[in-house]
Short mmCIF file of C-alpha atoms in Angstrom, two decimals:
data_model
loop_
_atom_site.label_atom_id
_atom_site.label_comp_id
_atom_site.label_asym_id
_atom_site.label_seq_id
_atom_site.Cartn_x
_atom_site.Cartn_y
_atom_site.Cartn_z
CA UNK A 1314 5.07 9.62 30.07
CA UNK A 1315 7.40 9.81 27.10
CA UNK A 1316 4.64 8.45 24.85
CA UNK A 1317 2.19 11.18 25.83
CA UNK A 1318 4.91 13.83 25.54
CA UNK A 1319 5.51 12.59 22.00
CA UNK A 1320 1.77 12.76 21.35
CA UNK A 1321 1.69 16.37 22.60
CA UNK A 1322 4.58 17.27 20.31
CA UNK A 1323 2.77 15.68 17.38
CA UNK A 1324 -0.42 17.56 18.24
CA UNK A 1325 1.30 20.95 18.48
CA UNK A 1326 3.15 20.33 15.23
CA UNK A 1327 -0.10 19.36 13.49
CA UNK A 1328 -1.87 22.47 14.83
CA UNK A 1329 0.90 24.72 13.51
CA UNK A 1330 0.66 23.08 10.09
CA UNK A 1331 -3.13 23.46 10.19
CA UNK A 1332 -2.78 27.15 11.09
CA UNK A 1333 -0.49 27.69 8.10
CA UNK A 1334 -2.96 25.97 5.76
CA UNK A 1335 -5.88 28.00 7.15
CA UNK A 1336 -3.81 31.15 6.75
CA UNK A 1337 -3.17 30.35 3.10
CA UNK A 1338 -6.88 29.76 2.53
CA UNK A 1339 -7.94 32.96 4.28
CA UNK A 1340 -5.44 35.05 2.32
CA UNK A 1341 -5.68 33.33 -1.09
CA UNK A 1342 -8.77 31.14 -1.11
CA UNK A 1343 -8.72 27.78 -2.92
CA UNK A 1344 -5.52 28.79 -4.70
CA UNK A 1345 -3.80 28.99 -1.32
CA UNK A 1346 -4.68 25.37 -0.63
CA UNK A 1347 -3.45 24.39 -4.08
CA UNK A 1348 -0.14 26.12 -3.34
CA UNK A 1349 0.05 24.14 -0.08
CA UNK A 1350 -0.48 20.87 -1.97
CA UNK A 1351 2.20 21.88 -4.49
CA UNK A 1352 4.64 22.67 -1.68
CA UNK A 1353 3.96 19.30 -0.08
CA UNK A 1354 4.62 17.57 -3.41
CA UNK A 1355 7.97 19.34 -3.86
CA UNK A 1356 9.17 18.59 -0.32
CA UNK A 1357 7.69 15.08 -0.39
CA UNK A 1358 9.43 14.28 -3.67
CA UNK A 1359 12.74 15.41 -2.18
CA UNK A 1360 12.15 13.18 0.85
CA UNK A 1361 11.10 10.23 -1.31
CA UNK A 1362 14.22 10.64 -3.42
CA UNK A 1363 16.28 10.36 -0.24
CA UNK A 1364 14.45 7.17 0.78
CA UNK A 1365 14.43 5.36 -2.57
CA UNK A 1366 17.86 6.43 -3.83
CA UNK A 1367 19.86 7.13 -0.68
CA UNK A 1368 22.66 4.82 -1.86
CA UNK A 1369 22.65 6.15 -5.43
CA UNK A 1370 25.70 8.28 -6.27
CA UNK A 1371 24.45 9.77 -9.54
CA UNK A 1372 23.21 13.30 -8.88
CA UNK A 1373 21.94 13.44 -12.46
CA UNK A 1374 19.62 10.44 -12.04
CA UNK A 1375 18.30 11.71 -8.71
CA UNK A 1376 17.39 15.13 -10.01
CA UNK A 1377 16.03 13.70 -13.24
CA UNK A 1378 13.70 11.58 -11.09
CA UNK A 1379 12.62 14.66 -9.14
CA UNK A 1380 12.02 16.66 -12.32
CA UNK A 1381 10.01 13.84 -13.91
CA UNK A 1382 7.91 13.39 -10.76
CA UNK A 1383 7.01 17.08 -10.63
CA UNK A 1384 6.23 16.98 -14.35
CA UNK A 1385 3.83 14.06 -13.83
CA UNK A 1386 2.12 15.94 -10.99
CA UNK A 1387 1.82 19.13 -13.06
CA UNK A 1388 0.29 17.20 -15.96
CA UNK A 1389 -2.07 15.20 -13.73
CA UNK A 1390 -3.61 18.25 -12.04
CA UNK A 1391 -4.41 19.60 -15.49
CA UNK A 1392 -5.93 16.38 -16.83
CA UNK A 1393 -5.77 12.83 -15.49
CA UNK A 1394 -5.62 11.46 -19.04
CA UNK A 1395 -2.70 13.77 -19.84
CA UNK A 1396 -1.11 12.80 -16.53
CA UNK A 1397 -1.24 9.10 -17.43
CA UNK A 1398 0.49 9.79 -20.76
CA UNK A 1399 3.18 11.92 -19.10
CA UNK A 1400 3.61 9.22 -16.45
CA UNK A 1401 4.32 6.65 -19.19
CA UNK A 1402 6.74 9.01 -20.94
CA UNK A 1403 8.50 9.91 -17.69
CA UNK A 1404 8.92 6.23 -16.84
CA UNK A 1405 10.43 5.57 -20.26
CA UNK A 1406 12.75 8.59 -19.86
CA UNK A 1407 14.00 7.21 -16.54
CA UNK A 1408 14.56 3.76 -18.08
CA UNK A 1409 16.56 5.25 -20.98
CA UNK A 1410 18.61 7.45 -18.63
CA UNK A 1411 19.50 4.56 -16.32
CA UNK A 1412 20.46 2.30 -19.21
CA UNK A 1413 22.65 4.95 -20.85
CA UNK A 1414 24.42 6.01 -17.66
CA UNK A 1415 24.80 2.64 -15.93
CA UNK A 1416 25.25 -0.08 -18.57
CA UNK A 1417 29.06 0.05 -18.48
CA UNK A 1418 29.18 -1.10 -14.85
CA UNK A 1419 27.20 -4.19 -15.83
CA UNK A 1420 25.19 -4.17 -12.59
CA UNK A 1421 21.91 -5.48 -13.96
CA UNK A 1422 20.30 -5.81 -10.54
CA UNK A 1423 20.97 -2.14 -9.82
CA UNK A 1424 19.49 -1.03 -13.13
CA UNK A 1425 16.35 -3.15 -12.70
CA UNK A 1426 15.95 -1.91 -9.12
CA UNK A 1427 16.33 1.73 -10.16
CA UNK A 1428 13.74 1.27 -12.92
CA UNK A 1429 11.22 -0.22 -10.48
CA UNK A 1430 11.84 2.45 -7.83
CA UNK A 1431 11.49 5.22 -10.40
CA UNK A 1432 8.14 3.92 -11.65
CA UNK A 1433 6.96 3.57 -8.04
CA UNK A 1434 8.12 7.06 -7.10
CA UNK A 1435 6.49 8.67 -10.15
CA UNK A 1436 3.20 7.07 -9.13
CA UNK A 1437 3.57 7.80 -5.41
CA UNK A 1438 4.42 11.52 -5.59
CA UNK A 1439 3.40 12.29 -9.17
CA UNK A 1440 -0.05 10.76 -9.54
CA UNK A 1441 -1.43 10.24 -6.02
CA UNK A 1442 -1.19 13.88 -4.82
CA UNK A 1443 -3.01 15.03 -7.94
CA UNK A 1444 -6.20 13.36 -6.68
CA UNK A 1445 -6.16 15.53 -3.54
CA UNK A 1446 -5.48 18.58 -5.71
CA UNK A 1447 -8.37 17.76 -8.03
CA UNK A 1448 -10.76 17.44 -5.10
CA UNK A 1449 -10.49 21.22 -4.78
CA UNK A 1450 -11.85 21.61 -8.32
CA UNK A 1451 -15.02 19.62 -7.58
CA UNK A 1452 -18.35 21.05 -6.47
CA UNK A 1453 -18.01 21.73 -2.73
CA UNK A 1454 -14.28 21.20 -3.27
CA UNK A 1455 -13.22 22.85 -0.02
CA UNK A 1456 -15.67 20.71 1.98
CA UNK A 1457 -14.42 17.52 0.35
CA UNK A 1458 -10.80 18.52 0.95
CA UNK A 1459 -11.62 19.06 4.63
CA UNK A 1460 -13.38 15.68 4.67
CA UNK A 1461 -10.25 13.97 3.27
CA UNK A 1462 -7.93 15.52 5.85
CA UNK A 1463 -10.41 15.00 8.70
CA UNK A 1464 -11.00 11.27 8.18
CA UNK A 1465 -7.28 10.53 7.71
CA UNK A 1466 -5.96 12.65 10.56
CA UNK A 1467 -8.74 11.64 12.97
CA UNK A 1468 -8.03 8.02 12.10
CA UNK A 1469 -4.31 8.52 12.63
CA UNK A 1470 -4.86 10.21 15.99
CA UNK A 1471 -7.33 7.62 17.29
CA UNK A 1472 -5.13 4.77 16.07
CA UNK A 1473 -2.28 6.24 18.12
CA UNK A 1474 -4.44 6.68 21.24
CA UNK A 1475 -6.06 3.23 21.01
CA UNK A 1476 -2.67 1.68 20.30
CA UNK A 1477 -1.11 3.26 23.37
CA UNK A 1478 -4.04 2.39 25.66
CA UNK A 1479 -5.08 -1.03 24.38
CA UNK A 1480 -2.55 -2.18 21.78
CA UNK A 1481 -1.45 -5.77 22.30
CA UNK A 1482 -1.79 -7.71 19.05
CA UNK A 1483 0.61 -6.55 16.36
CA UNK A 1484 -0.58 -6.40 12.75
CA UNK A 1485 2.62 -6.42 10.69
CA UNK A 1486 5.57 -6.34 13.09
CA UNK A 1487 8.07 -6.86 10.28
CA UNK A 1488 6.78 -3.72 8.55
CA UNK A 1489 5.66 -1.50 11.44
CA UNK A 1490 6.45 -3.02 14.86
CA UNK A 1491 4.34 -0.66 16.98
CA UNK A 1492 1.02 -0.83 15.11
CA UNK A 1493 -1.66 -3.08 16.60
CA UNK A 1494 -5.07 -4.40 15.62
CA UNK A 1495 -6.57 -2.46 18.52
CA UNK A 1496 -5.02 0.75 17.23
CA UNK A 1497 -6.22 0.02 13.70
CA UNK A 1498 -9.81 -0.53 14.85
CA UNK A 1499 -9.64 2.68 16.89
CA UNK A 1500 -8.39 4.48 13.80
CA UNK A 1501 -11.31 3.30 11.67
CA UNK A 1502 -13.73 4.37 14.42
CA UNK A 1503 -12.06 7.79 14.43
CA UNK A 1504 -12.42 8.08 10.65
CA UNK A 1505 -16.11 7.13 10.79
CA UNK A 1506 -16.75 9.69 13.54
CA UNK A 1507 -14.91 12.32 11.48
CA UNK A 1508 -17.13 11.41 8.52
CA UNK A 1509 -20.19 11.89 10.73
CA UNK A 1510 -19.01 15.30 11.92
CA UNK A 1511 -18.24 16.41 8.37
CA UNK A 1512 -21.72 15.31 7.29
CA UNK A 1513 -23.32 17.30 10.12
CA UNK A 1514 -21.50 20.54 9.35
CA UNK A 1515 -20.64 20.35 5.65
CA UNK A 1516 -23.10 18.02 3.88
CA UNK A 1517 -26.36 17.92 5.92
CA UNK A 1518 -28.46 17.85 2.73
CA UNK A 1519 -27.03 14.45 1.73
CA UNK A 1520 -27.70 11.03 3.21
CA UNK A 1521 -25.56 10.02 6.17
CA UNK A 1522 -24.66 6.37 5.26
CA UNK A 1523 -22.56 7.47 2.26
CA UNK A 1524 -20.32 9.56 4.51
CA UNK A 1525 -19.96 6.89 7.19
CA UNK A 1526 -18.94 4.29 4.60
CA UNK A 1527 -16.62 6.67 2.74
CA UNK A 1528 -15.06 7.86 5.99
CA UNK A 1529 -14.41 4.32 7.23
CA UNK A 1530 -13.13 3.10 3.85
CA UNK A 1531 -10.86 6.11 3.37
CA UNK A 1532 -9.47 5.71 6.89
CA UNK A 1533 -8.89 1.99 6.30
CA UNK A 1534 -7.04 2.58 3.02
CA UNK A 1535 -5.13 5.47 4.58
CA UNK A 1536 -3.70 3.08 7.18
CA UNK A 1537 -2.10 1.09 4.39
CA UNK A 1538 -0.51 4.29 3.14
CA UNK A 1539 1.17 4.47 6.55
CA UNK A 1540 2.23 0.82 6.33
CA UNK A 1541 3.60 1.31 2.84
CA UNK A 1542 5.75 4.27 3.81
CA UNK A 1543 6.99 2.32 6.85
CA UNK A 1544 8.00 -0.46 4.47
CA UNK A 1545 9.96 1.97 2.28
CA UNK A 1546 11.72 3.45 5.30
CA UNK A 1547 12.63 0.06 6.77
CA UNK A 1548 14.10 -1.09 3.46
CA UNK A 1549 16.10 2.15 3.29
CA UNK A 1550 16.98 1.87 7.01
CA UNK A 1551 15.78 5.39 7.90
CA UNK A 1552 13.57 6.34 10.86
CA UNK A 1553 11.77 9.34 9.38
CA UNK A 1554 11.39 10.70 5.86
CA UNK A 1555 12.62 14.11 7.06
CA UNK A 1556 12.73 16.53 9.99
CA UNK A 1557 10.43 19.35 8.87
CA UNK A 1558 7.63 18.48 11.35
CA UNK A 1559 8.64 17.83 14.99
CA UNK A 1560 6.95 14.70 16.33
CA UNK A 1561 6.02 13.55 12.81
CA UNK A 1562 9.35 13.59 10.97
CA UNK A 1563 9.00 14.62 7.37
CA UNK A 1564 6.13 15.63 5.14
CA UNK A 1565 5.67 12.06 3.91
CA UNK A 1566 5.33 10.85 7.49
CA UNK A 1567 2.30 13.15 7.82
CA UNK A 1568 0.61 12.73 4.43
CA UNK A 1569 1.26 9.06 3.62
CA UNK A 1570 -2.32 8.17 4.59
CA UNK A 1571 -3.73 11.17 2.71
CA UNK A 1572 -1.96 10.04 -0.48
CA UNK A 1573 -3.65 6.62 -0.37
CA UNK A 1574 -7.05 7.93 0.73
CA UNK A 1575 -7.31 10.77 -1.81
CA UNK A 1576 -8.29 8.63 -4.85
CA UNK A 1577 -10.86 6.84 -2.67
CA UNK A 1578 -12.48 10.13 -1.64
CA UNK A 1579 -12.37 11.47 -5.20
CA UNK A 1580 -14.03 8.26 -6.44
CA UNK A 1581 -16.71 8.73 -3.77
CA UNK A 1582 -17.30 12.31 -4.91
CA UNK A 1583 -17.67 11.22 -8.55
CA UNK A 1584 -20.03 8.37 -7.61
CA UNK A 1585 -22.15 10.69 -5.47
CA UNK A 1586 -22.25 13.30 -8.26
CA UNK A 1587 -23.40 10.60 -10.71
CA UNK A 1588 -26.14 9.39 -8.36
CA UNK A 1589 -27.42 12.94 -7.87
CA UNK A 1590 -27.33 13.89 -11.55
#
Protein backbone atom coordinates (compact mmCIF):
# COMPACT_ATOMS: atom_id res chain seq x y z
CA UNK A 1 0.00 0.00 0.00
CA UNK A 2 2.82 2.36 0.89
CA UNK A 3 4.45 1.68 -2.48
CA UNK A 4 1.35 2.69 -4.43
CA UNK A 5 0.83 5.72 -2.18
CA UNK A 6 4.39 6.75 -3.04
CA UNK A 7 3.62 6.20 -6.72
CA UNK A 8 0.53 8.42 -6.44
CA UNK A 9 2.59 11.15 -4.79
CA UNK A 10 5.16 10.91 -7.57
CA UNK A 11 2.43 11.09 -10.21
CA UNK A 12 0.77 14.16 -8.69
CA UNK A 13 4.12 15.89 -8.31
CA UNK A 14 5.00 15.13 -11.94
CA UNK A 15 1.61 16.44 -13.15
CA UNK A 16 2.11 19.70 -11.27
CA UNK A 17 5.56 20.11 -12.81
CA UNK A 18 4.10 19.33 -16.24
CA UNK A 19 1.34 21.92 -15.72
CA UNK A 20 3.96 24.55 -14.89
CA UNK A 21 5.96 23.72 -18.02
CA UNK A 22 2.83 23.81 -20.20
CA UNK A 23 1.89 27.13 -18.61
CA UNK A 24 5.28 28.58 -19.50
CA UNK A 25 4.92 27.38 -23.08
CA UNK A 26 1.39 28.74 -23.47
CA UNK A 27 2.39 32.14 -22.10
CA UNK A 28 5.87 32.49 -23.64
CA UNK A 29 6.24 29.88 -26.36
CA UNK A 30 9.59 28.14 -26.90
CA UNK A 31 11.30 30.78 -24.77
CA UNK A 32 9.19 29.64 -21.83
CA UNK A 33 10.55 26.11 -22.18
CA UNK A 34 14.08 27.49 -22.43
CA UNK A 35 13.51 29.40 -19.20
CA UNK A 36 12.32 26.15 -17.59
CA UNK A 37 15.50 24.36 -18.71
CA UNK A 38 17.60 27.24 -17.35
CA UNK A 39 15.79 27.08 -14.00
CA UNK A 40 16.38 23.33 -13.82
CA UNK A 41 20.09 23.87 -14.51
CA UNK A 42 20.41 26.46 -11.72
CA UNK A 43 18.58 24.32 -9.14
CA UNK A 44 20.26 21.13 -10.36
CA UNK A 45 23.71 22.70 -10.09
CA UNK A 46 22.95 23.74 -6.51
CA UNK A 47 21.83 20.19 -5.70
CA UNK A 48 24.86 18.66 -7.41
CA UNK A 49 27.15 20.96 -5.46
CA UNK A 50 25.58 19.63 -2.26
CA UNK A 51 26.15 16.03 -3.37
CA UNK A 52 29.71 16.33 -4.68
CA UNK A 53 31.07 18.79 -2.12
CA UNK A 54 28.92 18.25 0.96
CA UNK A 55 32.03 17.80 3.12
CA UNK A 56 33.90 20.74 1.59
CA UNK A 57 34.19 23.74 3.93
CA UNK A 58 35.36 26.30 1.38
CA UNK A 59 32.40 28.45 0.37
CA UNK A 60 34.59 30.10 -2.26
CA UNK A 61 35.35 26.83 -4.07
CA UNK A 62 31.71 25.73 -3.96
CA UNK A 63 30.38 28.91 -5.47
CA UNK A 64 33.21 29.09 -7.98
CA UNK A 65 32.15 25.61 -9.12
CA UNK A 66 28.54 26.76 -9.45
CA UNK A 67 29.54 29.87 -11.39
CA UNK A 68 31.78 27.88 -13.74
CA UNK A 69 29.05 25.29 -14.34
CA UNK A 70 26.50 27.94 -15.27
CA UNK A 71 29.08 29.60 -17.50
CA UNK A 72 29.69 26.31 -19.35
CA UNK A 73 25.93 25.86 -19.82
CA UNK A 74 25.50 29.43 -21.08
CA UNK A 75 28.34 28.98 -23.59
CA UNK A 76 27.13 25.54 -24.73
CA UNK A 77 23.59 26.69 -25.57
CA UNK A 78 25.12 29.37 -27.78
CA UNK A 79 27.56 27.06 -29.57
CA UNK A 80 28.71 23.54 -28.72
CA UNK A 81 32.22 24.35 -29.97
CA UNK A 82 32.34 27.44 -27.75
CA UNK A 83 30.94 25.35 -24.90
CA UNK A 84 33.75 22.82 -25.22
CA UNK A 85 36.36 25.60 -25.05
CA UNK A 86 34.69 27.18 -22.01
CA UNK A 87 34.45 23.74 -20.41
CA UNK A 88 38.22 23.30 -20.76
CA UNK A 89 38.87 26.79 -19.39
CA UNK A 90 36.46 26.30 -16.49
CA UNK A 91 38.14 23.00 -15.59
CA UNK A 92 41.53 24.69 -15.60
CA UNK A 93 40.16 27.56 -13.45
CA UNK A 94 38.89 25.03 -10.89
CA UNK A 95 42.25 23.23 -10.86
CA UNK A 96 44.14 26.51 -10.30
CA UNK A 97 41.72 27.61 -7.56
CA UNK A 98 41.98 24.31 -5.67
CA UNK A 99 45.77 24.28 -5.89
CA UNK A 100 46.10 27.88 -4.68
CA UNK A 101 43.63 27.54 -1.80
CA UNK A 102 44.46 24.03 -0.60
CA UNK A 103 48.17 23.35 -1.15
CA UNK A 104 49.20 24.46 2.35
CA UNK A 105 47.21 21.66 4.00
CA UNK A 106 49.17 19.14 1.94
CA UNK A 107 46.12 16.90 1.42
CA UNK A 108 46.91 15.67 -2.07
CA UNK A 109 44.07 13.15 -2.11
CA UNK A 110 41.56 15.91 -1.37
CA UNK A 111 42.92 18.14 -4.12
CA UNK A 112 42.89 15.34 -6.72
CA UNK A 113 39.36 14.35 -5.67
CA UNK A 114 38.10 17.92 -5.91
CA UNK A 115 39.63 18.29 -9.37
CA UNK A 116 37.92 15.11 -10.60
CA UNK A 117 34.56 16.03 -9.07
CA UNK A 118 34.73 19.52 -10.57
CA UNK A 119 35.40 18.20 -14.07
CA UNK A 120 32.56 15.70 -13.65
CA UNK A 121 30.14 18.33 -12.36
CA UNK A 122 30.96 20.77 -15.17
CA UNK A 123 30.14 18.04 -17.67
CA UNK A 124 27.04 16.78 -15.85
CA UNK A 125 25.24 20.10 -15.31
CA UNK A 126 27.13 22.32 -17.74
CA UNK A 127 27.26 20.33 -20.97
CA UNK A 128 24.53 17.69 -20.76
CA UNK A 129 21.55 20.04 -20.21
CA UNK A 130 22.63 22.11 -23.20
CA UNK A 131 21.70 19.22 -25.52
CA UNK A 132 18.09 19.32 -24.29
CA UNK A 133 18.11 23.11 -24.70
CA UNK A 134 19.44 22.87 -28.24
CA UNK A 135 16.71 20.40 -29.20
CA UNK A 136 14.32 23.36 -28.99
CA UNK A 137 16.30 25.16 -31.70
CA UNK A 138 15.96 22.28 -34.19
CA UNK A 139 13.26 21.93 -36.84
CA UNK A 140 10.18 20.61 -35.02
CA UNK A 141 12.04 21.50 -31.82
CA UNK A 142 8.97 21.41 -29.60
CA UNK A 143 7.99 17.96 -30.91
CA UNK A 144 11.48 16.59 -30.30
CA UNK A 145 11.55 18.08 -26.80
CA UNK A 146 8.24 16.36 -26.06
CA UNK A 147 9.68 13.13 -27.50
CA UNK A 148 12.69 13.36 -25.14
CA UNK A 149 10.56 13.89 -22.05
CA UNK A 150 7.99 11.28 -23.10
CA UNK A 151 10.40 8.40 -23.69
CA UNK A 152 12.33 9.07 -20.47
CA UNK A 153 9.35 9.65 -18.18
CA UNK A 154 7.31 6.80 -19.69
CA UNK A 155 10.31 4.54 -19.24
CA UNK A 156 10.77 5.69 -15.65
CA UNK A 157 7.09 5.14 -14.85
CA UNK A 158 6.90 1.69 -16.44
CA UNK A 159 10.17 0.64 -14.81
CA UNK A 160 8.65 1.54 -11.45
CA UNK A 161 5.40 -0.35 -12.15
CA UNK A 162 7.12 -3.46 -13.56
CA UNK A 163 9.61 -3.39 -10.70
CA UNK A 164 6.86 -3.30 -8.09
CA UNK A 165 4.77 -6.01 -9.78
CA UNK A 166 7.43 -8.38 -11.10
CA UNK A 167 10.82 -7.24 -9.81
CA UNK A 168 12.91 -10.10 -8.43
CA UNK A 169 16.37 -10.04 -10.00
CA UNK A 170 18.42 -7.03 -8.97
CA UNK A 171 20.66 -5.34 -11.54
CA UNK A 172 23.19 -3.39 -9.47
CA UNK A 173 22.26 -3.77 -5.80
CA UNK A 174 25.43 -2.02 -4.66
CA UNK A 175 24.46 1.06 -6.68
CA UNK A 176 20.65 1.02 -6.61
CA UNK A 177 19.24 -1.79 -4.42
CA UNK A 178 15.62 -1.58 -5.58
CA UNK A 179 16.09 -1.66 -9.36
CA UNK A 180 15.50 -4.99 -11.09
CA UNK A 181 15.96 -6.48 -14.54
CA UNK A 182 12.19 -6.86 -14.80
CA UNK A 183 11.72 -3.17 -14.07
CA UNK A 184 14.42 -2.24 -16.57
CA UNK A 185 12.79 -4.28 -19.34
CA UNK A 186 9.42 -2.72 -18.50
CA UNK A 187 11.03 0.70 -18.70
CA UNK A 188 12.43 0.06 -22.18
CA UNK A 189 9.01 -1.19 -23.31
CA UNK A 190 7.48 2.01 -21.93
CA UNK A 191 10.01 4.14 -23.83
CA UNK A 192 9.35 2.28 -27.09
CA UNK A 193 5.58 2.72 -26.66
CA UNK A 194 6.12 6.42 -25.94
CA UNK A 195 8.19 6.64 -29.14
CA UNK A 196 5.31 5.01 -31.04
CA UNK A 197 2.77 7.46 -29.63
CA UNK A 198 4.99 10.44 -30.44
CA UNK A 199 5.38 9.15 -34.00
CA UNK A 200 1.60 8.82 -34.39
CA UNK A 201 0.81 12.34 -33.19
CA UNK A 202 3.95 14.36 -33.91
CA UNK A 203 5.89 12.74 -36.78
CA UNK A 204 3.43 10.69 -38.91
CA UNK A 205 5.20 11.73 -42.13
CA UNK A 206 8.40 9.91 -41.08
CA UNK A 207 9.12 6.20 -40.93
CA UNK A 208 8.17 4.42 -37.72
CA UNK A 209 11.29 2.21 -37.11
CA UNK A 210 13.52 5.25 -36.48
CA UNK A 211 11.28 6.37 -33.61
CA UNK A 212 10.98 2.92 -32.06
CA UNK A 213 14.76 2.47 -32.08
CA UNK A 214 15.45 6.00 -30.84
CA UNK A 215 12.81 5.68 -28.14
CA UNK A 216 14.18 2.36 -26.88
CA UNK A 217 17.81 3.51 -27.04
CA UNK A 218 17.08 6.81 -25.31
CA UNK A 219 15.12 5.02 -22.58
CA UNK A 220 17.95 2.51 -22.13
CA UNK A 221 20.61 5.21 -21.82
CA UNK A 222 18.31 7.24 -19.57
CA UNK A 223 18.23 4.35 -17.08
CA UNK A 224 21.98 4.66 -16.69
CA UNK A 225 21.50 8.33 -15.90
CA UNK A 226 19.38 7.14 -12.98
CA UNK A 227 22.03 4.62 -11.94
CA UNK A 228 24.76 7.23 -12.14
CA UNK A 229 22.93 9.69 -9.92
CA UNK A 230 22.21 6.87 -7.46
CA UNK A 231 25.95 6.16 -7.38
CA UNK A 232 26.74 9.81 -6.61
CA UNK A 233 24.15 9.90 -3.83
CA UNK A 234 25.34 6.65 -2.26
CA UNK A 235 28.94 7.87 -2.21
CA UNK A 236 27.76 11.13 -0.62
CA UNK A 237 25.43 9.18 1.73
CA UNK A 238 22.31 11.21 0.84
CA UNK A 239 18.86 9.81 0.00
CA UNK A 240 17.63 12.51 -2.38
CA UNK A 241 19.33 15.35 -4.23
CA UNK A 242 16.80 17.80 -2.76
CA UNK A 243 13.21 18.24 -1.58
CA UNK A 244 11.67 20.46 -4.25
CA UNK A 245 9.48 17.68 -5.75
CA UNK A 246 7.46 15.52 -3.30
CA UNK A 247 7.81 11.83 -4.15
CA UNK A 248 10.82 12.50 -6.39
CA UNK A 249 13.19 14.42 -4.11
CA UNK A 250 15.15 17.05 -5.96
CA UNK A 251 15.34 18.24 -9.53
CA UNK A 252 18.22 15.89 -10.29
CA UNK A 253 16.17 12.93 -9.09
CA UNK A 254 13.63 13.77 -11.81
CA UNK A 255 15.89 14.75 -14.72
CA UNK A 256 18.87 12.40 -14.30
CA UNK A 257 17.58 10.19 -17.12
CA UNK A 258 16.76 13.21 -19.31
CA UNK A 259 20.35 14.45 -18.96
CA UNK A 260 21.78 11.19 -20.30
CA UNK A 261 19.14 10.72 -23.00
CA UNK A 262 19.27 14.27 -24.41
CA UNK A 263 22.50 13.87 -26.46
CA UNK A 264 21.15 10.58 -27.82
CA UNK A 265 17.93 12.23 -29.02
CA UNK A 266 19.83 15.21 -30.44
CA UNK A 267 22.14 12.83 -32.32
CA UNK A 268 19.05 11.06 -33.69
CA UNK A 269 17.61 14.38 -34.85
CA UNK A 270 20.84 15.31 -36.63
CA UNK A 271 21.11 11.87 -38.27
CA UNK A 272 17.49 12.02 -39.42
CA UNK A 273 17.99 15.56 -40.78
CA UNK A 274 21.06 14.36 -42.71
CA UNK A 275 19.19 11.40 -44.19
CA UNK A 276 16.33 13.63 -45.31
CA UNK A 277 18.54 16.36 -46.78
